[in-house]
Amino acid sequence: MENKRPEWTSYISFIIATIGSAVGLGNIWRFPYIMGEYGGAVFLLVYLFMVALICAIPLAVELAMGKIYKSDVVSVYEKINSRFKIFGIIGGITAVLIPAFYFVVGGWIINYIWIFLINDIPADFSAYFLTMNANPYIPLSLTVLFLLCTIIFPFIGLNKGIERANNIMMPLFGIMLILLAGYALTLSGAQEGLRFMFKPDFSKFSGEMILAALGQALFTLSIGMGAMITYGSYLKKEVNIRKSVYTLIFFDTVVAMLAGIMIFPIVFTNGIEPTAGATLVFISLPQIFLSLPFTRVLAVIFFLLLFFAAITSGISLLETSIACLCDRFKMSRKKSALLIFLAVLLLALPSSLSFGLMTDIRIFDKTFFDFLDYITSNILMPFGSLAAVIIAGWYAKNIAKEAFGEGNFARLLTFLLKFVLPPVLIAVLIIGLN
Ligand code: TRP
């Protein structure tokens, strides 16, 4: 069974799929609003630093762990030491919890594509957003539809499903993003938007912002729950991890910046504040599209772009847990996909309803949706990264060697891995717990 594991057909396919995993709602939806909240350019600077020097390290470690041990996330940890199996299990569980809220957003995206494509466009999007979610059936059905659109690819297989989906969707995504960013630059608010993104106002600097930048960097690189371990496990021997990581963080960062270049000029052209928060993309932006020429074309391109970004990330999330079932229980891919489909469905149900019917049901004062977002982003993912970093830094030395290669720079990275990352991640965890 072991040697029947699939492999990426080419290095390019691997890179495109990993970029597909990293580039997601985190880049287009979360990054601009977090940057907006924390004051623009200064946040961007801190964020770039976090990605390049801090988060690139667990990313390389996860890919290397997969590449060396060639298994699903649970088995990889178990192969390192059977006592570490629990970290793999937590990763596998996180990989089911994230889709349960991420895919609800995916459902909204489908809804918006649909209204801008053929339906009557609402006049007031904040009212619309509330009504949409108050209806129990539509968001739920769309979440399931999004889940189906995503799970079909791991269901089909690595080469014919996952690779193909990424190879088609990611280039389309890139073209649409460049188109819209180019368009945004022709708007009257372009200058102000760019100034907001690139001219730092150091008075905005704060400790909380450093943490937000770090959290965003971890989230956007899909670190801490085994997705990168799983994608790394399909790698051929000759692939150089360090080089792959450079490529990956380069593209992920370019995409996040292009998303900012696309969104902030639009925002400033219409004089709204960039601090609109999580609803920026679903309320403020569509509202602005109404006042621009070619509303429907613009909006459809925008939400389609978001759709592709979300699907390709969703695929890697689902593949992580599906691979666990395939590898560990020797289940067929199809049967594993079916089981994971049911598990995600079960959790997505209350998550989707938490904007309407179940909004009064709270866990630690949070709706089910917010609770899932909170425990995965603030606790489980930083915890998963911490486990990987400590194991690679202090226990299984072969991992760091595979991840960083040799030479002085590799030694610097290993130093960061052993002494800087654990305290940083522990701080993230402690603060995240509050
Ligand atoms: N990186 C994804 C994004 O930017 C979100 C994400 C976080 C993710 N963890 C993941 C995606 C694990 C796939 C696998 O939207």
Coordinates of N, CA and C in Angstrom, one line a residue, residues 27-109:
N27 N -6.1 35.6 1.9 CA -5.4 36.7 1.2 C -6.4 37.8 0.7
I28 N -7.5 37.4 0.2 CA -8.4 38.3 -0.5 C -9.4 38.9 0.5
W29 N -9.8 38.1 1.5 CA -10.9 38.6 2.4 C -10.3 39.1 3.7
R30 N -9.4 38.3 4.3 CA -9.0 38.5 5.6 C -7.8 39.6 5.6
F31 N -6.9 39.4 4.7 CA -5.7 40.3 4.7 C -6.1 41.8 4.6
P32 N -6.9 42.1 3.6 CA -7.2 43.6 3.5 C -7.9 44.1 4.7
Y33 N -8.8 43.3 5.3 CA -9.5 44.0 6.4 C -8.7 44.0 7.7
I34 N -7.8 43.1 7.8 CA -6.9 43.1 9.0 C -5.9 44.3 8.8
M35 N -5.4 44.4 7.6 CA -4.5 45.5 7.3 C -5.2 46.8 7.5
G36 N -6.5 46.9 7.1 CA -7.3 48.1 7.2 C -7.5 48.4 8.7
E37 N -7.7 47.4 9.5 CA -7.9 47.7 10.9 C -6.7 48.1 11.6
Y38 N -5.5 47.6 11.2 CA -4.3 48.0 11.8 C -3.5 49.1 11.1
G39 N -4.2 49.8 10.3 CA -3.6 51.0 9.8 C -2.7 51.0 8.6
G40 N -2.8 49.9 7.8 CA -2.1 49.9 6.5 C -0.6 49.6 6.4
A41 N 0.2 50.5 5.9 CA 1.5 50.3 5.6 C 2.4 49.7 6.7
V42 N 2.2 50.2 7.9 CA 3.0 49.6 9.0 C 2.7 48.1 9.2
F43 N 1.4 47.8 9.2 CA 1.1 46.4 9.3 C 1.7 45.6 8.2
L44 N 1.7 46.2 7.0 CA 2.3 45.4 5.8 C 3.7 45.1 6.1
L45 N 4.5 46.1 6.6 CA 5.9 45.9 6.9 C 6.1 44.8 7.9
V46 N 5.4 44.8 9.0 CA 5.5 43.8 10.0 C 5.1 42.5 9.5
Y47 N 4.1 42.5 8.7 CA 3.6 41.2 8.1 C 4.6 40.6 7.2
L48 N 5.3 41.4 6.3 CA 6.3 40.9 5.4 C 7.4 40.3 6.2
F49 N 7.8 40.9 7.3 CA 8.9 40.4 8.1 C 8.4 39.1 8.7
M50 N 7.2 39.0 9.2 CA 6.7 37.8 9.8 C 6.7 36.6 8.8
V51 N 6.3 36.9 7.6 CA 6.2 35.8 6.6 C 7.6 35.3 6.3
A52 N 8.5 36.3 6.0 CA 9.8 35.9 5.5 C 10.7 35.3 6.6
L53 N 10.6 35.8 7.8 CA 11.6 35.3 8.7 C 11.0 34.4 9.8
I54 N 9.8 34.5 10.1 CA 9.2 33.6 11.1 C 8.4 32.4 10.5
C55 N 7.4 32.7 9.7 CA 6.5 31.7 9.3 C 7.0 30.8 8.1
A56 N 8.0 31.3 7.4 CA 8.6 30.5 6.4 C 9.2 29.2 7.0
I57 N 9.6 29.3 8.3 CA 10.3 28.2 8.9 C 9.4 27.0 9.2
P58 N 8.3 27.2 9.9 CA 7.4 26.1 10.1 C 6.8 25.6 8.7
L59 N 6.7 26.5 7.8 CA 6.2 26.0 6.4 C 7.2 25.0 5.9
A60 N 8.5 25.4 5.9 CA 9.6 24.4 5.4 C 9.6 23.2 6.2
V61 N 9.4 23.3 7.5 CA 9.4 22.1 8.4 C 8.3 21.2 8.0
E62 N 7.1 21.7 7.8 CA 5.9 20.8 7.5 C 6.1 20.1 6.2
L63 N 6.6 20.9 5.2 CA 6.8 20.2 3.9 C 7.9 19.1 4.0
A64 N 8.9 19.4 4.8 CA 10.0 18.4 4.9 C 9.5 17.2 5.7
M65 N 8.7 17.4 6.7 CA 8.1 16.3 7.4 C 7.4 15.3 6.5
G66 N 6.5 15.9 5.6 CA 5.8 15.1 4.7 C 6.7 14.4 3.7
K67 N 7.7 15.2 3.2 CA 8.6 14.6 2.2 C 9.4 13.4 2.8
I68 N 9.8 13.5 4.0 CA 10.6 12.5 4.6 C 9.8 11.2 4.9
Y69 N 8.6 11.5 5.6 CA 7.9 10.3 6.1 C 6.8 9.8 5.2
K70 N 6.5 10.6 4.2 CA 5.6 10.1 3.1 C 4.3 9.5 3.6
S71 N 3.6 10.2 4.5 CA 2.3 9.7 5.0 C 1.4 10.8 5.3
D72 N 0.2 10.4 5.7 CA -0.8 11.4 6.2 C -0.3 12.1 7.5
V73 N -0.9 13.1 7.9 CA -0.4 13.9 9.1 C -0.3 13.0 10.4
V74 N -1.3 12.2 10.6 CA -1.2 11.3 11.8 C 0.0 10.4 11.8
S75 N 0.1 9.7 10.7 CA 1.2 8.7 10.6 C 2.6 9.4 10.6
V76 N 2.7 10.6 10.0 CA 4.0 11.2 10.0 C 4.4 11.5 11.5
Y77 N 3.6 12.0 12.3 CA 3.9 12.2 13.7 C 4.2 10.9 14.4
E78 N 3.4 9.9 14.1 CA 3.6 8.6 14.7 C 4.9 8.0 14.3
K79 N 5.3 8.2 13.0 CA 6.6 7.6 12.6 C 7.8 8.3 13.3
I80 N 7.6 9.6 13.6 CA 8.7 10.3 14.3 C 8.8 9.7 15.7
N81 N 7.7 9.5 16.4 CA 7.7 8.9 17.7 C 6.2 8.6 18.0
S82 N 5.9 7.4 18.4 CA 4.5 7.1 18.6 C 3.8 8.0 19.6
R83 N 4.7 8.6 20.5 CA 4.1 9.5 21.5 C 3.5 10.8 20.9
F84 N 4.1 11.1 19.7 CA 3.7 12.3 19.0 C 2.4 12.2 18.2
K85 N 1.9 11.0 18.2 CA 0.7 10.7 17.3 C -0.4 11.7 17.6
I86 N -0.6 12.1 18.8 CA -1.7 13.0 19.2 C -1.6 14.3 18.5
F87 N -0.4 14.8 18.1 CA -0.3 16.1 17.4 C -0.9 15.9 16.0
G88 N -0.6 14.7 15.4 CA -1.2 14.4 14.1 C -2.7 14.3 14.2
I89 N -3.2 13.7 15.2 CA -4.7 13.6 15.4 C -5.3 15.0 15.5
I90 N -4.7 15.8 16.3 CA -5.2 17.2 16.4 C -5.2 17.9 15.1
G91 N -4.1 17.7 14.3 CA -4.0 18.3 13.0 C -5.2 17.8 12.1
G92 N -5.4 16.5 12.1 CA -6.5 15.9 11.3 C -7.8 16.5 11.7
I93 N -8.0 16.7 13.0 CA -9.3 17.2 13.5 C -9.5 18.7 13.0
T94 N -8.4 19.4 13.2 CA -8.4 20.8 12.7 C -8.8 20.9 11.3
A95 N -8.3 20.0 10.5 CA -8.5 20.0 9.0 C -10.0 19.8 8.7
V96 N -10.7 19.2 9.7 CA -12.2 19.1 9.5 C -12.9 20.3 10.1
L97 N -12.4 20.9 11.1 CA -13.0 22.0 11.7 C -13.0 23.3 10.9
I98 N -11.8 23.5 10.2 CA -11.7 24.7 9.4 C -12.7 24.8 8.3
P99 N -12.9 23.7 7.5 CA -13.9 23.8 6.4 C -15.3 24.1 7.0
A100 N -15.6 23.7 8.2 CA -16.9 23.9 8.7 C -17.3 25.4 8.8
F101 N -16.3 26.3 8.9 CA -16.7 27.7 8.8 C -16.2 28.3 7.5
Y102 N -15.0 27.9 7.0 CA -14.5 28.4 5.8 C -15.5 28.2 4.6
F103 N -16.1 27.0 4.6 CA -17.0 26.7 3.5 C -18.4 27.4 3.6
V104 N -18.7 27.9 4.8 CA -19.9 28.8 4.9 C -19.6 30.1 4.1
V105 N -18.4 30.6 4.3 CA -18.1 31.8 3.5 C -18.1 31.4 2.0
G106 N -17.6 30.2 1.7 CA -17.7 29.7 0.3 C -19.1 29.8 -0.3
G107 N -20.1 29.4 0.6 CA -21.5 29.4 0.2 C -21.9 30.8 -0.1
W108 N -21.5 31.8 0.7 CA -21.9 33.2 0.5 C -21.3 33.6 -0.9
I109 N -20.1 33.2 -1.2 CA -19.5 33.6 -2.5 C -20.4 33.1 -3.6

